[in-house]
Coordinates of C-alpha atoms in Angstrom, one line a residue:
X549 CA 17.5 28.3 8.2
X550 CA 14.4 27.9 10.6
X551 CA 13.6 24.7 11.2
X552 CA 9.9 25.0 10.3
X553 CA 10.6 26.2 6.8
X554 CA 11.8 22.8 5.4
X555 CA 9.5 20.3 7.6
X556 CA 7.6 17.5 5.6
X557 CA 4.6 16.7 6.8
X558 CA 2.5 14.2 5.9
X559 CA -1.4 15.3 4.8
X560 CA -15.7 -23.5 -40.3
X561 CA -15.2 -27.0 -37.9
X562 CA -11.8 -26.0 -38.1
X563 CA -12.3 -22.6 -37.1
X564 CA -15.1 -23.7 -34.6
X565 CA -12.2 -26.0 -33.0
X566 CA -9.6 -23.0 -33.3
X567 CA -12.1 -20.8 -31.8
X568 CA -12.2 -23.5 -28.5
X569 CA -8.7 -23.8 -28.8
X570 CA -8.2 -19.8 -28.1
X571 CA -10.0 -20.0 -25.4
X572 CA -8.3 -22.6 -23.2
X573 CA -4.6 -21.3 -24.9
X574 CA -5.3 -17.3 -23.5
X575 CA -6.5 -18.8 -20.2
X576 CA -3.2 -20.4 -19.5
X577 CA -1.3 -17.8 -21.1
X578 CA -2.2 -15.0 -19.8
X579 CA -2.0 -16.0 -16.3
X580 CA -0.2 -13.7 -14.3
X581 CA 2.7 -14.7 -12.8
X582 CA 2.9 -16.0 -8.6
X583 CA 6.3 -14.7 -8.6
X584 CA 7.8 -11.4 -9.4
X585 CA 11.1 -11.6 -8.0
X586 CA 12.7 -13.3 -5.8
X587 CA 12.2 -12.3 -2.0
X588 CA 13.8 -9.1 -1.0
X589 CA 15.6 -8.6 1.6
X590 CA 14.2 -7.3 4.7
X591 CA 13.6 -3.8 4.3
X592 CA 15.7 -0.9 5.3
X593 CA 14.6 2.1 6.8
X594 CA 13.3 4.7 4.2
X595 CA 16.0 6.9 3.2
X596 CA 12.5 9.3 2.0
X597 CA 12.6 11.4 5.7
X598 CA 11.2 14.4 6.4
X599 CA 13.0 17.0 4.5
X600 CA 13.4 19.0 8.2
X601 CA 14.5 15.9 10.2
X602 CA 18.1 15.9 11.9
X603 CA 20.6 13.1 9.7
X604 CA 21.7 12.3 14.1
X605 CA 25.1 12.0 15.1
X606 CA 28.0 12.2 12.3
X607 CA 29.1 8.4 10.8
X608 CA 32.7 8.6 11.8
X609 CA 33.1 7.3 8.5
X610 CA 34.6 10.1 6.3
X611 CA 33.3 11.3 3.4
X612 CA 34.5 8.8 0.4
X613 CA 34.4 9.8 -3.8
X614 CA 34.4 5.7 -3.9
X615 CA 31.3 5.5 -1.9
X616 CA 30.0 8.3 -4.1
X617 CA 30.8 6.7 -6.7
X618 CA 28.6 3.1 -5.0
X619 CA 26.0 5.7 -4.9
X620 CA 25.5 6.8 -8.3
X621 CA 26.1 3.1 -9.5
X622 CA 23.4 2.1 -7.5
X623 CA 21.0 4.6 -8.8
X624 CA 21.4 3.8 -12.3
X625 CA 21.0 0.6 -11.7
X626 CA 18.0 0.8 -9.6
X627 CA 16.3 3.4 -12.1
X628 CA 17.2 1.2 -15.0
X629 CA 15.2 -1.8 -13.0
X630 CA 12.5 1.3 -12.5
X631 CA 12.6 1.3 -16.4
X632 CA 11.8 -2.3 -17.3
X633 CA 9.3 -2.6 -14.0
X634 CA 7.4 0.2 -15.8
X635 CA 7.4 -2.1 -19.1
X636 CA 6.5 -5.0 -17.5
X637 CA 3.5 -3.4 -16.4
X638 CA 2.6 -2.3 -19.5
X639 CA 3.1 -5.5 -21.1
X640 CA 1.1 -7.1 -18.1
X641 CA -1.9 -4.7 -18.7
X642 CA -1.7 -5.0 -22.3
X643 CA -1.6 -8.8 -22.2
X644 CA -4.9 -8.7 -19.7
X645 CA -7.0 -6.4 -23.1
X646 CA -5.5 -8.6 -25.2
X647 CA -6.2 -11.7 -23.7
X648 CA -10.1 -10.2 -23.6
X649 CA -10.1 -9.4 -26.9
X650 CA -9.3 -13.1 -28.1
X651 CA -11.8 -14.9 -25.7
X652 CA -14.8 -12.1 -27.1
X653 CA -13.6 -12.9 -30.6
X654 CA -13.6 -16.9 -30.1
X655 CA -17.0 -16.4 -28.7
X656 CA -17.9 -14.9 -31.8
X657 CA -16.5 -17.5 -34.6
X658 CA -18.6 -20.4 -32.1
X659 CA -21.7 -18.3 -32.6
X660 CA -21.1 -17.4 -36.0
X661 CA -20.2 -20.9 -36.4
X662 CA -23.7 -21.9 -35.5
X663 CA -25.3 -19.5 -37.6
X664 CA -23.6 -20.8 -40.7
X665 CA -24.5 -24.4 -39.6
X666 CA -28.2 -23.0 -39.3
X667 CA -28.2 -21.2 -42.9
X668 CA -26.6 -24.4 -44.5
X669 CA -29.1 -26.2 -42.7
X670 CA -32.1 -24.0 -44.6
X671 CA -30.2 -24.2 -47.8
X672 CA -29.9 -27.9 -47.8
X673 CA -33.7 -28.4 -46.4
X674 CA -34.7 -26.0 -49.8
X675 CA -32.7 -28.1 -51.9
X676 CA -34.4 -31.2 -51.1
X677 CA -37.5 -29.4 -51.7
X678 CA -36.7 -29.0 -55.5
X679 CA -35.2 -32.4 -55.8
X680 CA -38.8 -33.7 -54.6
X681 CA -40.2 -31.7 -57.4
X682 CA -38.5 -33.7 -59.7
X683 CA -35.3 -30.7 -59.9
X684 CA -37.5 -28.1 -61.6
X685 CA -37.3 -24.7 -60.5
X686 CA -40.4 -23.1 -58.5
X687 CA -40.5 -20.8 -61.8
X688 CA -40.1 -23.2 -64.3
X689 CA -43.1 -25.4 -62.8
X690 CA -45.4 -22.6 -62.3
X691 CA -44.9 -22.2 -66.9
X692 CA -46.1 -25.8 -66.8
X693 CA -49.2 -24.8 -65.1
X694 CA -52.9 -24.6 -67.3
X695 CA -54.5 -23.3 -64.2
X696 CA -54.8 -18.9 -64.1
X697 CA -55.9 -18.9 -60.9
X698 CA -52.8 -21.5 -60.0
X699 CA -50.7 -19.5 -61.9
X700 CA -51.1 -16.1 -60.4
X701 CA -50.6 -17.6 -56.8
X702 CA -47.9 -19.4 -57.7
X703 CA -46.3 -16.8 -59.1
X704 CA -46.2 -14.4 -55.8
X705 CA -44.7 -17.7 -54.1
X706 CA -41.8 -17.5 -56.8
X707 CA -41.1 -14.4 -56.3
X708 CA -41.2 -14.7 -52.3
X709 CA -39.5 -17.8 -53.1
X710 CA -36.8 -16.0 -55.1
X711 CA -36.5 -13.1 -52.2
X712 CA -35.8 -15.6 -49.6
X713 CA -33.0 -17.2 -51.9
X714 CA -31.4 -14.2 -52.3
X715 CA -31.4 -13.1 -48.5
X716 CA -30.3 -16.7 -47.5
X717 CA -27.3 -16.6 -49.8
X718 CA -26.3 -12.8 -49.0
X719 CA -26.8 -14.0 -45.2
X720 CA -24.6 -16.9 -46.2
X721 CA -21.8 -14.5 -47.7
X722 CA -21.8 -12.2 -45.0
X723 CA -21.6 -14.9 -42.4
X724 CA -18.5 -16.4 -43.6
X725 CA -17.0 -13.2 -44.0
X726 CA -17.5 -12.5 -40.3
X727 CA -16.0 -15.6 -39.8
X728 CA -13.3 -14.8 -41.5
X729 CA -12.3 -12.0 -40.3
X730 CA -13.2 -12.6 -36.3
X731 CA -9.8 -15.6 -37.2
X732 CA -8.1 -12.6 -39.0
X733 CA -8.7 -10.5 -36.1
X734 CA -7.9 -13.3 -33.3
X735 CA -4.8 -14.5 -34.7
X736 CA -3.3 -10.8 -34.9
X737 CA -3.9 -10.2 -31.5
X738 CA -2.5 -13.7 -30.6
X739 CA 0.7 -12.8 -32.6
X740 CA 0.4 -9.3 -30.3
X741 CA 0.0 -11.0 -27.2
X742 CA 3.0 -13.6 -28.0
X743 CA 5.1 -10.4 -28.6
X744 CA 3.8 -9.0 -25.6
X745 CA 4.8 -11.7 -23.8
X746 CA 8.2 -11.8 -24.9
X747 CA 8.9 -8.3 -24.2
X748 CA 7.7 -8.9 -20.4
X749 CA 10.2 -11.4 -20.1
X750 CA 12.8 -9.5 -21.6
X751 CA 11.8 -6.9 -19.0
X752 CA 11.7 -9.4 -15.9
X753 CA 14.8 -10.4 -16.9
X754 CA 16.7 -6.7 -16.7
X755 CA 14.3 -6.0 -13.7
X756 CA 16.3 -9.5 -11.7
X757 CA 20.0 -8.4 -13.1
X758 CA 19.6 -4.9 -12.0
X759 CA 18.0 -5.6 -8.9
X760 CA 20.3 -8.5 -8.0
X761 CA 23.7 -6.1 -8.9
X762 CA 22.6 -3.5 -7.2
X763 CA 22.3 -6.0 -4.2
X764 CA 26.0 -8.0 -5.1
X765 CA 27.3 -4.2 -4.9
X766 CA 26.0 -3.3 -1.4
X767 CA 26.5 -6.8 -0.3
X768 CA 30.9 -6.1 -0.8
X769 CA 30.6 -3.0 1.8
X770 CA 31.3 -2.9 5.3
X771 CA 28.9 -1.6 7.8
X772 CA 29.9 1.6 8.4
X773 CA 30.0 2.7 4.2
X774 CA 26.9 1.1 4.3
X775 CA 25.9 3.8 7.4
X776 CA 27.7 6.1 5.5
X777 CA 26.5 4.9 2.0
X778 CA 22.5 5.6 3.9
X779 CA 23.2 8.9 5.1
X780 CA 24.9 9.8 1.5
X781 CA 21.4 9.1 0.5
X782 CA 19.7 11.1 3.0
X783 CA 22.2 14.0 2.5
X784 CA 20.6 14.2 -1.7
X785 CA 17.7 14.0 -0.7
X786 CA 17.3 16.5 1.8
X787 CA 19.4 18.9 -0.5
X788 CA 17.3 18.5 -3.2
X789 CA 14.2 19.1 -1.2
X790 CA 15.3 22.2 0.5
X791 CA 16.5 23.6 -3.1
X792 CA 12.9 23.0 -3.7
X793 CA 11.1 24.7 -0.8
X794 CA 14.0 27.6 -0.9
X795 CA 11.9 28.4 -4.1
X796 CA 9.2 29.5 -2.2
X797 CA 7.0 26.7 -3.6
X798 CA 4.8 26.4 -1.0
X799 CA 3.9 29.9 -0.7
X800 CA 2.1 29.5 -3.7
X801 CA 0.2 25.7 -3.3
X802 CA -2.7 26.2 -1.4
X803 CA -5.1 24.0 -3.4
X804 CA -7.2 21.5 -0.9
X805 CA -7.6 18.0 -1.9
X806 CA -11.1 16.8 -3.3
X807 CA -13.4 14.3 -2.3
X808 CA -12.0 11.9 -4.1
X809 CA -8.5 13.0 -3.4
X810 CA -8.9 12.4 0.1
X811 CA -9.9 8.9 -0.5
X812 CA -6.6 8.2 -2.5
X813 CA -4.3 10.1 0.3
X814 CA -6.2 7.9 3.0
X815 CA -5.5 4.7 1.0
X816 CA -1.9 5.8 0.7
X817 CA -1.4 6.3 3.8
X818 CA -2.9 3.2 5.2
X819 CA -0.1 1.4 3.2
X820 CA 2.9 3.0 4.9
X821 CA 5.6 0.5 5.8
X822 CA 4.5 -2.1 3.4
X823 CA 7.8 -3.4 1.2
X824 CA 8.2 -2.5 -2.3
X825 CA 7.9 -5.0 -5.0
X826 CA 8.4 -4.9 -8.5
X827 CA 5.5 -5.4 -10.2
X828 CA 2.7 -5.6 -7.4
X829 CA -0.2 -3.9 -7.1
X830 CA -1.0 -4.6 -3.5
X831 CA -2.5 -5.3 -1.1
X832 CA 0.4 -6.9 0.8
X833 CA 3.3 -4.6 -1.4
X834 CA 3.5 -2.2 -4.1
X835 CA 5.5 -0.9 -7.0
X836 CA 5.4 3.2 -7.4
X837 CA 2.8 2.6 -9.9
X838 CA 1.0 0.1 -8.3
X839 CA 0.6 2.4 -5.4
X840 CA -0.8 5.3 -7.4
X841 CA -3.2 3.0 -9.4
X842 CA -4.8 1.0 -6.7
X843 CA -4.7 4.5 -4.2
X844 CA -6.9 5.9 -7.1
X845 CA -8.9 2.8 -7.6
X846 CA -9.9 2.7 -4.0
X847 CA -11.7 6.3 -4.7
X848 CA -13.5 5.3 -7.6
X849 CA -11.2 6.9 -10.3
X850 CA -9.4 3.9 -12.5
X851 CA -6.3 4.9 -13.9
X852 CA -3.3 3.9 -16.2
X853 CA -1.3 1.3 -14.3
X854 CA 2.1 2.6 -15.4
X855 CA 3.8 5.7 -14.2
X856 CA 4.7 6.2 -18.0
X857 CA 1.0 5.7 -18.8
X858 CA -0.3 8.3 -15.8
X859 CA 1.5 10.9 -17.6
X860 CA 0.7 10.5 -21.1
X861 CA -3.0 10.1 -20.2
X862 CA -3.7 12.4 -17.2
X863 CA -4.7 15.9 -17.2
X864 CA -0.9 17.9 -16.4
X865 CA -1.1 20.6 -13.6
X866 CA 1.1 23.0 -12.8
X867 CA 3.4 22.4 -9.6
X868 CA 2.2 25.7 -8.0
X869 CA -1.8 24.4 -8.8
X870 CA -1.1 20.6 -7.0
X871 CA -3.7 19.1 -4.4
X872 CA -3.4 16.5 -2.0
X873 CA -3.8 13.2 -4.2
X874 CA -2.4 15.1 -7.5
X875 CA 0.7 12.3 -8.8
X876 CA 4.1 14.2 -9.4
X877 CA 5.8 12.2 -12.3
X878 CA 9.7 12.2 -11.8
X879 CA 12.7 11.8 -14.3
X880 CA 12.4 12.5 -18.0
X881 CA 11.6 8.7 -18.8
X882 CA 8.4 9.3 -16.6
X883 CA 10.2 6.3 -14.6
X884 CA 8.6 7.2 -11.2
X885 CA 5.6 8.4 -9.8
X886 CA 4.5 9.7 -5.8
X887 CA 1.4 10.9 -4.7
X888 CA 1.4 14.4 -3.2
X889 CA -0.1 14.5 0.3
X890 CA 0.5 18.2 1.3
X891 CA 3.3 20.8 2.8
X892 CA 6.0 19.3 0.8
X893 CA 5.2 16.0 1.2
X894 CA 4.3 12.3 -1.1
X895 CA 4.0 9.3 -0.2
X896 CA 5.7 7.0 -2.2
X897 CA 6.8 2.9 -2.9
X898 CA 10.6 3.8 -3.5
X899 CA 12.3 1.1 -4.6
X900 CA 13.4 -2.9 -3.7
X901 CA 14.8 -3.0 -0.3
X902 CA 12.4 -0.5 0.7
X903 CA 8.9 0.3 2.3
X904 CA 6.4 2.5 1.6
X905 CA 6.7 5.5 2.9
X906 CA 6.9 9.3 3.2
X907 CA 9.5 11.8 1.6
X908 CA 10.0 15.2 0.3
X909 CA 8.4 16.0 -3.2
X910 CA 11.1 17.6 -4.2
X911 CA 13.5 15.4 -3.3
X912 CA 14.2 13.6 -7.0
X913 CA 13.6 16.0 -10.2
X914 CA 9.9 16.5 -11.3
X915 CA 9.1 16.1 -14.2
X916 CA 5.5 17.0 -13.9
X917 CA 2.6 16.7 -12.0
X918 CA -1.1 14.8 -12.8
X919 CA -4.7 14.6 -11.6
X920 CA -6.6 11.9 -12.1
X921 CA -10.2 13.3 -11.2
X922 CA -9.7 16.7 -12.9

């Protein structure tokens, strides 16, 4: 095997005080957390190396089926924490539209509050009109009148009169209606936003157990299975990447990255060696999605915050039609997502305990790959 071939390299008053209420409630409640986890250790070394680079001199460590066995424990666990960090995000995101959603609707039952105080206001002033008139009806005082010339004006001011009733009391009706259903509408996103917030904590919760296992578990080994636990790591990955490239894959990409894609690659790149953390979305750390999203941001092109979200939304490519800034979506739970930077290559926010950094694209299973400015 040449050692070019597998190089990676990177490239009512009630409602009125409800309506108040909703405001200053979503405010507090939707604040998003100051912490997302506790602190992390200090980061490792990024077991995501260039798919060509030597593993250096041999762990005199043997080979052990129990640390194999560490290894695949500690995957689950930290995919399963990859799980709930992408539903924490979408709880997060959905709690941010919701919490919109109320404050525009409050707005609306204060203004439409004022509106009905305004049209009970002209009602009242027309009904002190006619008590003044001794309680007779426009129409009914006009039948009283001997004068034709009296009578035939008067009776175009009835009639207006009688228009302007109507339109006063449909405006009426329709106002209340509004009313009512900007509450309708406020509570049931309220009662969404309450669920949302109890599924994020459900999910911060499996995010800390997961997280802090998988630490308790690498915390009971020695040094060397640790060394040797790292290079059982680096030994998957590079497999799996030179499967990958041993498919001829990269005979076939030759797409070059757009204007905008360049933008999201340089942004990438410019976070290299920052630490993963669950949740975050920059600029001082990242989660895989947080990465993608703000990289994608940062050249103009808003996407879905969740890696999940990216794939359900964005335009799929074909693996053999990727660009540099293109996302490749791994696992079938859509769990992870990297951004492809060229020859092989992504950059990526791995997982807690590590940095951001640079790895081979083929070096977890695809499930798929996305553009975002297609």
């Amino acid at each position: 095997m040449g050692p070019d071939k597998h190089t990676v390299r990177p490239g009512g008053r009630g409602i009125l005080a409800t309506a108040v209420t909703v405001v200053c409630a979503v405010t507090v409640l939707a604040a998003p957390g100051t912490a997302f986890a506790a602190p992390a250790p200090t980061p490792s070394p990024s077991a995501s190396t260039s798919a060509g680079a030597s593993t250096g001199a041999s762990v005199t460590v043997p080979p052990d089926r129990n640390l194999e066995a560490v290894q695949e424990k500690l995957d689950k666990l930290y995919h399963d924490a990859a799980v709930a960090t992408d539903a924490y995000n979408a709880a997060e995101e959905a709690a941010r539209k919701q919490s919109a959603e109320i404050v525009g609707l409050a707005k609306k039952i204060v203004k439409g509050q004022q509106k009905l105080d305004g049209l009970k206001e002209r009602a009242g002033r027309a009904a002190a009109a006619q008590y003044r008139t001794g309680g007779l009806p426009d129409s009914a005082q006009l039948m009283l009148s001997d004068n034709p010339s009296e009578f035939l004006d008067g009776a175009g001011r009835v009639l207006q009169g009688e228009r302007a009733t109507r339109a006063l009391i449909r405006e009426l009706t329709r106002t209340q209606q509004d009313l009512k259903q900007y509450a309708a509408d406020a509570a049931a996103q309220w009662n969404r936003l309450e669920a949302g917030r109890r599924a994020k904590a459900a999910a911060k919760k499996k995010i800390t157990q997961r997280i802090a296992a998988a630490e308790k578990l690498q915390s009971t080994l020695q040094k060397k299975q640790r060394e040797r636990l790292a290079e059982l790591e680096r030994e998957s990955a590079y497999k799996a990447q030179t499967a990958w490239l041993d498919t001829g894959i990269l005979d076939e990409i030759h797409s070059k990255a757009s204007a905008a894609g360049k933008k999201a690659v340089a942004f990438a790149t410019a976070q290299l060696g920052k630490p993963y953390v669950w949740g975050a979305e920059g600029p001082d750390s990242y989660d895989c999605s947080g990465l993608t999203s703000q990289a994608w941001a940062s050249a103009g092109k808003p996407i879905p915050r969740t890696s999940e979200e990216q794939w359900k939304q964005l335009r799929h490519i074909d693996v053999k039609d990727m660009r540099p800034g293109d996302l490749i979506i791994y696992y079938d739970d859509a769990s992870h997502v990297a951004m492809y930077v060229g020859d092989g290559a992504i950059i990526q926010a791995p997982r807690p305990g590590r940095t951001v950094s640079i790895g081979g694209a083929g070096s977890m299973p695809i499930l798929g790959v996305v553009r975002p400015d297609s």
